[in-house]
Short mmCIF file of C-alpha atoms and ligand atoms in Angstrom, two decimals:
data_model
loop_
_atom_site.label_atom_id
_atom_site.label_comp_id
_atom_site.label_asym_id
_atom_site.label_seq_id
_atom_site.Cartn_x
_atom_site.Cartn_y
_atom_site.Cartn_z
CA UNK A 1 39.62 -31.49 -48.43
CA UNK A 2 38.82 -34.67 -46.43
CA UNK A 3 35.60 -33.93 -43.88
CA UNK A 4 34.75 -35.78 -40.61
CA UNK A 5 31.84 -35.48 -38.54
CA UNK A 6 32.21 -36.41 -34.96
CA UNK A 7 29.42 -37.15 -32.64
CA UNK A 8 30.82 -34.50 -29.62
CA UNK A 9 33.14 -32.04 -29.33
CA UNK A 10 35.26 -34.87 -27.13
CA UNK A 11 35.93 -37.00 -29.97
CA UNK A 12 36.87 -34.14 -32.58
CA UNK A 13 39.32 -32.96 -30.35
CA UNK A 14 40.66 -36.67 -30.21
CA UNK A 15 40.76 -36.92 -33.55
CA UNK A 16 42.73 -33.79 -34.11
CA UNK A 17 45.41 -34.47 -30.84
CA UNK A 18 45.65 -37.89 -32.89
CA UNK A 19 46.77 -36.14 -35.95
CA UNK A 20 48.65 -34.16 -34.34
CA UNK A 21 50.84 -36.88 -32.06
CA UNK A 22 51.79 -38.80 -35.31
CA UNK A 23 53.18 -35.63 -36.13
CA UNK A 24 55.17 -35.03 -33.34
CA UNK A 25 55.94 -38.86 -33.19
CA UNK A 26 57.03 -39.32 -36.42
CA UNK A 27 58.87 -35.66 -36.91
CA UNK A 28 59.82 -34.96 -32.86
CA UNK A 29 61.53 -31.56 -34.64
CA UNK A 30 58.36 -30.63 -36.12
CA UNK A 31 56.50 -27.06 -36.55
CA UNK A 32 53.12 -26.93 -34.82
CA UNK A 33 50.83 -24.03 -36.05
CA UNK A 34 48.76 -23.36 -33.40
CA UNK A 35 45.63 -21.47 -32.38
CA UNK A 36 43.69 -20.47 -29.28
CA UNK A 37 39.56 -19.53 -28.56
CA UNK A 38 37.61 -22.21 -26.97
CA UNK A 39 38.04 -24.69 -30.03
CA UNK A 40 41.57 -26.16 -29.78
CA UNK A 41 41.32 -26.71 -25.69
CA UNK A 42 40.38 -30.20 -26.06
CA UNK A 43 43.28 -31.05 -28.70
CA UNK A 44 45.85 -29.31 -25.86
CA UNK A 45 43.68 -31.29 -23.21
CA UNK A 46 44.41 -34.33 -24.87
CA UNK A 47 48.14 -33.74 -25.74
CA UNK A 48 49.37 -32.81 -22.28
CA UNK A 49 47.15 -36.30 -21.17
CA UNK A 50 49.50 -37.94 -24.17
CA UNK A 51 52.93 -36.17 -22.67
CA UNK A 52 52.06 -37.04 -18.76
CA UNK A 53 51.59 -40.63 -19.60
CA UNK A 54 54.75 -40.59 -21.67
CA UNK A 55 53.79 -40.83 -24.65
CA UNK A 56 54.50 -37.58 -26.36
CA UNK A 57 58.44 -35.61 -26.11
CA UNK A 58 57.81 -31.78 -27.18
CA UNK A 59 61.43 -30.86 -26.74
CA UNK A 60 62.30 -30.58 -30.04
CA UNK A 61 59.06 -29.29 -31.40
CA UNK A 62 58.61 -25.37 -32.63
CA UNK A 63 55.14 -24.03 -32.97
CA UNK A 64 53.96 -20.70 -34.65
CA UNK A 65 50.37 -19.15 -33.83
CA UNK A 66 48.08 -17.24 -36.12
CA UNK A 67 47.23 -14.37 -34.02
CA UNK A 68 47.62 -11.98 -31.22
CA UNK A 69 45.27 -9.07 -29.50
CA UNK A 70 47.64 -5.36 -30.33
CA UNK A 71 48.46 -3.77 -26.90
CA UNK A 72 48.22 -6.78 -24.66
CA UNK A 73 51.82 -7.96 -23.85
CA UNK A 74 52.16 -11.65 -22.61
CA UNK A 75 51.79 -11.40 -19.45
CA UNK A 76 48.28 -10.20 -19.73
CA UNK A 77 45.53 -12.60 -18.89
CA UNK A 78 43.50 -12.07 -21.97
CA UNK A 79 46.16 -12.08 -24.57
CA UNK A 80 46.96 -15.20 -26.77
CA UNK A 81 50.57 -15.87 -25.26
CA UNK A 82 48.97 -15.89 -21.75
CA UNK A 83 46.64 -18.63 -23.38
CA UNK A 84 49.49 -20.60 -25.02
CA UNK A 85 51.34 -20.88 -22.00
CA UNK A 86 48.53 -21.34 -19.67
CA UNK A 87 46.95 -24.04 -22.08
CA UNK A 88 49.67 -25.96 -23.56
CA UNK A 89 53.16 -24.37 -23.19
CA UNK A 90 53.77 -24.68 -18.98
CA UNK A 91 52.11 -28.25 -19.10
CA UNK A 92 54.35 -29.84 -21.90
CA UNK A 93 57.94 -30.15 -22.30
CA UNK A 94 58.17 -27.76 -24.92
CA UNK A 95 61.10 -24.81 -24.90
CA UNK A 96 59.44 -21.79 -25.03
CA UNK A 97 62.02 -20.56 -26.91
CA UNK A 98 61.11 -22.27 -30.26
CA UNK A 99 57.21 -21.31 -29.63
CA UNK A 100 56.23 -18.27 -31.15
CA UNK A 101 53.29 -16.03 -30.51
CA UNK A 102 52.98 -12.44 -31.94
CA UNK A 103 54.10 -9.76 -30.30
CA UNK A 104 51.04 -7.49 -29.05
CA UNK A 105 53.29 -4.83 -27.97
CA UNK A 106 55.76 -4.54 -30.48
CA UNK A 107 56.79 -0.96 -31.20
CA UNK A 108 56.96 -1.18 -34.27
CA UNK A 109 53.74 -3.67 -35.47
CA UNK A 110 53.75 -3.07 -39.30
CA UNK A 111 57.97 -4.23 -39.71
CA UNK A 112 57.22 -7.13 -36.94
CA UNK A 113 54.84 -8.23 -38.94
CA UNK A 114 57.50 -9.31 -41.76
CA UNK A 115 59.96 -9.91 -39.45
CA UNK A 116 56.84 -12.35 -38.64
CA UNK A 117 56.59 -13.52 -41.85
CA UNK A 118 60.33 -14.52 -42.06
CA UNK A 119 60.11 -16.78 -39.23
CA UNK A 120 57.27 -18.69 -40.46
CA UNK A 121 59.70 -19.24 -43.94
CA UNK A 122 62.74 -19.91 -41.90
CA UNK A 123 61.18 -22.59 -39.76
CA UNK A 124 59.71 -24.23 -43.53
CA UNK A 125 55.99 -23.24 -42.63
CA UNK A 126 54.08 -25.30 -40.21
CA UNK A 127 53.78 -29.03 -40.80
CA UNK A 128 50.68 -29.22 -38.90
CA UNK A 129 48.62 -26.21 -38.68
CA UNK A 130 45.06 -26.22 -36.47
CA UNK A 131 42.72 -23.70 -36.85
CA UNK A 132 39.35 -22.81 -35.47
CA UNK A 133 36.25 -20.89 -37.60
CA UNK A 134 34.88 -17.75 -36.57
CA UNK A 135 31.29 -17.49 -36.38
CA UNK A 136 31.25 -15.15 -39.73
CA UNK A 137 34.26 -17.34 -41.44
CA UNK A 138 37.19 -15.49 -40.32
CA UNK A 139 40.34 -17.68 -39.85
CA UNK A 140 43.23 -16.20 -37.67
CA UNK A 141 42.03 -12.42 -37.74
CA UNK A 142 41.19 -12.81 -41.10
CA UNK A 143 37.48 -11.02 -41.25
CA UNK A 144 35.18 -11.26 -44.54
CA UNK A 145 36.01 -8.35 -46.93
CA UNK A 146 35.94 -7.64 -50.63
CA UNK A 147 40.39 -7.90 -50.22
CA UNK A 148 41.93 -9.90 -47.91
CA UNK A 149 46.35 -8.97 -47.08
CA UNK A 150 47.83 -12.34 -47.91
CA UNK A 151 50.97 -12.41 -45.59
CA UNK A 152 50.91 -11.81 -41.49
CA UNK A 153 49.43 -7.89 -40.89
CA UNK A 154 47.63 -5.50 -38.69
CA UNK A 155 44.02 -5.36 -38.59
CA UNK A 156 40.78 -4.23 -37.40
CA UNK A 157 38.32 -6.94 -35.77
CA UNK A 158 34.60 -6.52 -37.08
CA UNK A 159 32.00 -6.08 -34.70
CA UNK A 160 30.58 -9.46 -34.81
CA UNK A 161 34.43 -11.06 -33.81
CA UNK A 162 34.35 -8.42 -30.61
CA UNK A 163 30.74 -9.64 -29.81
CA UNK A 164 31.94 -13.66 -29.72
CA UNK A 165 35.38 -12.60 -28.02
CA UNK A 166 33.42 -10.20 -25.39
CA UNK A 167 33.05 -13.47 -23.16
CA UNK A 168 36.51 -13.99 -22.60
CA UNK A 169 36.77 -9.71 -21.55
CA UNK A 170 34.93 -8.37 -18.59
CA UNK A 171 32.61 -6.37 -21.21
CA UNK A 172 32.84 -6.10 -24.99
CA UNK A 173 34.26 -2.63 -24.33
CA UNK A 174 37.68 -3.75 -23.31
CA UNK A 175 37.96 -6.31 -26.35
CA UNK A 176 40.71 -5.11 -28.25
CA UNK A 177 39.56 -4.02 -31.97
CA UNK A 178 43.13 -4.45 -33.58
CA UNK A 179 44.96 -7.48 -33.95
CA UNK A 180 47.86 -8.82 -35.92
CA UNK A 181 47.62 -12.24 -37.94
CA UNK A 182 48.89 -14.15 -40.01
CA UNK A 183 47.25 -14.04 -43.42
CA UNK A 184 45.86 -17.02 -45.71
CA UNK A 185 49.08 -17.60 -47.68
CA UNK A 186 51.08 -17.26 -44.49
CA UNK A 187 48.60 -20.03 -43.24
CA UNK A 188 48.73 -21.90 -46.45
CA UNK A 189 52.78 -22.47 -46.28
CA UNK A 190 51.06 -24.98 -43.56
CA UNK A 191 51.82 -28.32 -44.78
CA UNK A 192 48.41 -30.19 -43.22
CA UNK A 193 45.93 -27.84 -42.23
CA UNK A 194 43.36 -29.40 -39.81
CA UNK A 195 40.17 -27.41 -40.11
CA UNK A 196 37.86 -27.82 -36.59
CA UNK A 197 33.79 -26.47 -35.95
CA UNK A 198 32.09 -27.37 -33.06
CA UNK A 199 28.47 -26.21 -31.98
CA UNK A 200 25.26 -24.85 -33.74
CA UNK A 201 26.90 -21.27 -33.72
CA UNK A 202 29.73 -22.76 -36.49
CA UNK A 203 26.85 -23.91 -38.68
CA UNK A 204 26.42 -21.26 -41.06
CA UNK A 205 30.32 -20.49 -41.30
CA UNK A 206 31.26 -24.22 -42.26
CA UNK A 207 28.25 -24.59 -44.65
CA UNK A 208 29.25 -21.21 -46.08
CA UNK A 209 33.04 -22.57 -46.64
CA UNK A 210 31.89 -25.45 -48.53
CA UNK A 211 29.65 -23.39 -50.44
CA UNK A 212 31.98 -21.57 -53.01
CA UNK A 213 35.07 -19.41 -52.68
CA UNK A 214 35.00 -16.35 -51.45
CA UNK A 215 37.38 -13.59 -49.58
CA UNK A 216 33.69 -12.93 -47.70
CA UNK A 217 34.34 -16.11 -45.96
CA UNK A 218 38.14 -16.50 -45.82
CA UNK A 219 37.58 -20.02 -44.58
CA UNK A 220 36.62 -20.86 -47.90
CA UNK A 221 40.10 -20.14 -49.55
CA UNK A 222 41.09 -23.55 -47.67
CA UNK A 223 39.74 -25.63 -50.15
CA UNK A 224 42.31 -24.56 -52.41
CA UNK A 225 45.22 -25.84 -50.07
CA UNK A 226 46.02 -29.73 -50.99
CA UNK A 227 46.00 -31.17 -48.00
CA UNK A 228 42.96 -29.88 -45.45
CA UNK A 229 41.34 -32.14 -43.33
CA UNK A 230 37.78 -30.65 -41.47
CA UNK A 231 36.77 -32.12 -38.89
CA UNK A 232 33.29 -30.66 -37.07
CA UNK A 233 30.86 -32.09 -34.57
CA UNK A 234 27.27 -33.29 -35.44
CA UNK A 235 25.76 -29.14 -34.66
CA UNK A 236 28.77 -27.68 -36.75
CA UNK A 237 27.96 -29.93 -39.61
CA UNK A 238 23.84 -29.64 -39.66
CA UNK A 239 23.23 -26.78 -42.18
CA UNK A 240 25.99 -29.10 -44.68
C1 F6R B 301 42.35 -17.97 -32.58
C2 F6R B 301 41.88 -17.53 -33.89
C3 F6R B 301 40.43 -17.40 -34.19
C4 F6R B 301 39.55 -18.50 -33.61
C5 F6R B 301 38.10 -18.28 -33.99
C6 F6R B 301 37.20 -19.29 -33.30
O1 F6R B 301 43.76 -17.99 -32.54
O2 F6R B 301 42.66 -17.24 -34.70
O3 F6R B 301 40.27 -17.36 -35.58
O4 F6R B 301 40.00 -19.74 -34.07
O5 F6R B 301 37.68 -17.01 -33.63
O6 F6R B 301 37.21 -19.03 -31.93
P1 F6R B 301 36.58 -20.04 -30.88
O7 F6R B 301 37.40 -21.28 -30.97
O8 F6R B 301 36.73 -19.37 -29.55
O9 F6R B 301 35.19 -20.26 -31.28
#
């Protein structure tokens, strides 16, 4: 794992749209695994900037994302498609076609989760995969336990992810408390993985991932992919 600490939360975001462009630049067919939360904004900030200017051509990119709220279908303001499309997707010259976001409504979750799980293998895995930290070390909807499902499932958010996602809900009562997400090995078929942290409410989740490995803090298990880069502001990185 390769570690960079940035003095703001502008300049990791730069550093990760950076990583991210060559990407594109140098595969234009290329599989973006993307995520959403407050984290990645800047990166999609910065890459629409990129593709106005014309520097960037998304039309033959595909992405994948980690995650999506159960029972909110896409057209509903707090799901992650919404946020996709809102943030990145209707701003770029993607094909929404190729971009793929779980299905929250899917009537059948458990066999859409493989069906899931197949995509990610047919389209090779992502080459570039972002991901944010959750303040107890869950990555995607993968919460601390003593097990962790490996490949993309349902599951139950822990109280401390519906507390930090309340803000985006009109009260924590109407945060969903069921998801479905990828898991870590469907994460880990990720070619590059670009870890990001920003702010003092990261600190104790990225100095508990560097600490030792541990499904408690699933953002641990990343230092055993070969090709992570982490990249956290100045607060993200002060308990290291
Ligand atoms: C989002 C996701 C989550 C977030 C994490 C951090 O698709 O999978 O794991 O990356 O909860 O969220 P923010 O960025 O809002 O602090």
């Amino acid at each position: 794992m390769r570690y960079f600490e940035t003095d703001t939360y502008y300049h990791m975001s730069r550093m990760a749209a950076n990583i991210i462009s060559a990407q594109i630049i140098t595969k234009p067919d290329c599989v973006l695994g993307l995520a959403t939360g407050s984290t990645p904004i800047g990166i999609y900030k910065q890459l629409i900037e990129w593709y106005k200017k014309g520097d960037l051509d998304f039309s033959d990119a595909a992405s994948i994302n980690l995650d999506e709220y159960l029972g909110l279908d896409g057209t509903n303001d707090q799901s992650y498609r919404y946020f996709m499309n809102k943030n990145l997707f209707d701003r770029v010259n993607i094909n929404k076609e190729n971009t793929n976001v779980p299905d929250g409504k899917a009537e059948n979750a458990e066999s859409f989760c493989r069906k899931y799980e197949d995509k990610i293998d047919e389209l090779g895995g992502a080459d570039v995969q972002i991901l944010g930290i959750g303040r107890n070390g869950h990555i995607g909807f993968n919460e601390p336990d003593s097990v962790l499902v490996p490949t993309t499932h349902l599951t139950s958010l822990t109280e401390s992810t519906v507390e930090a996602n309340a803000r985006f809900f009109a009260s924590e009562a109407d945060v969903p408390r069921h998801a479905i997400t990828m898991g870590m090995r469907s994460i880990f078929k990720a070619k590059k993985i670009i870890v990001l942290a920003n702010g003092e409410s990261k600190a104790d989740a990225v100095k508990a991932m560097l600490e030792g490995i541990s499904t408690k803090c699933p953002a641990s298990l990343l230092c055993l992919h070969p090709n992570v880069v982490l990249i956290c502001d100045k607060a993200a990185y002060s308990k290291v």
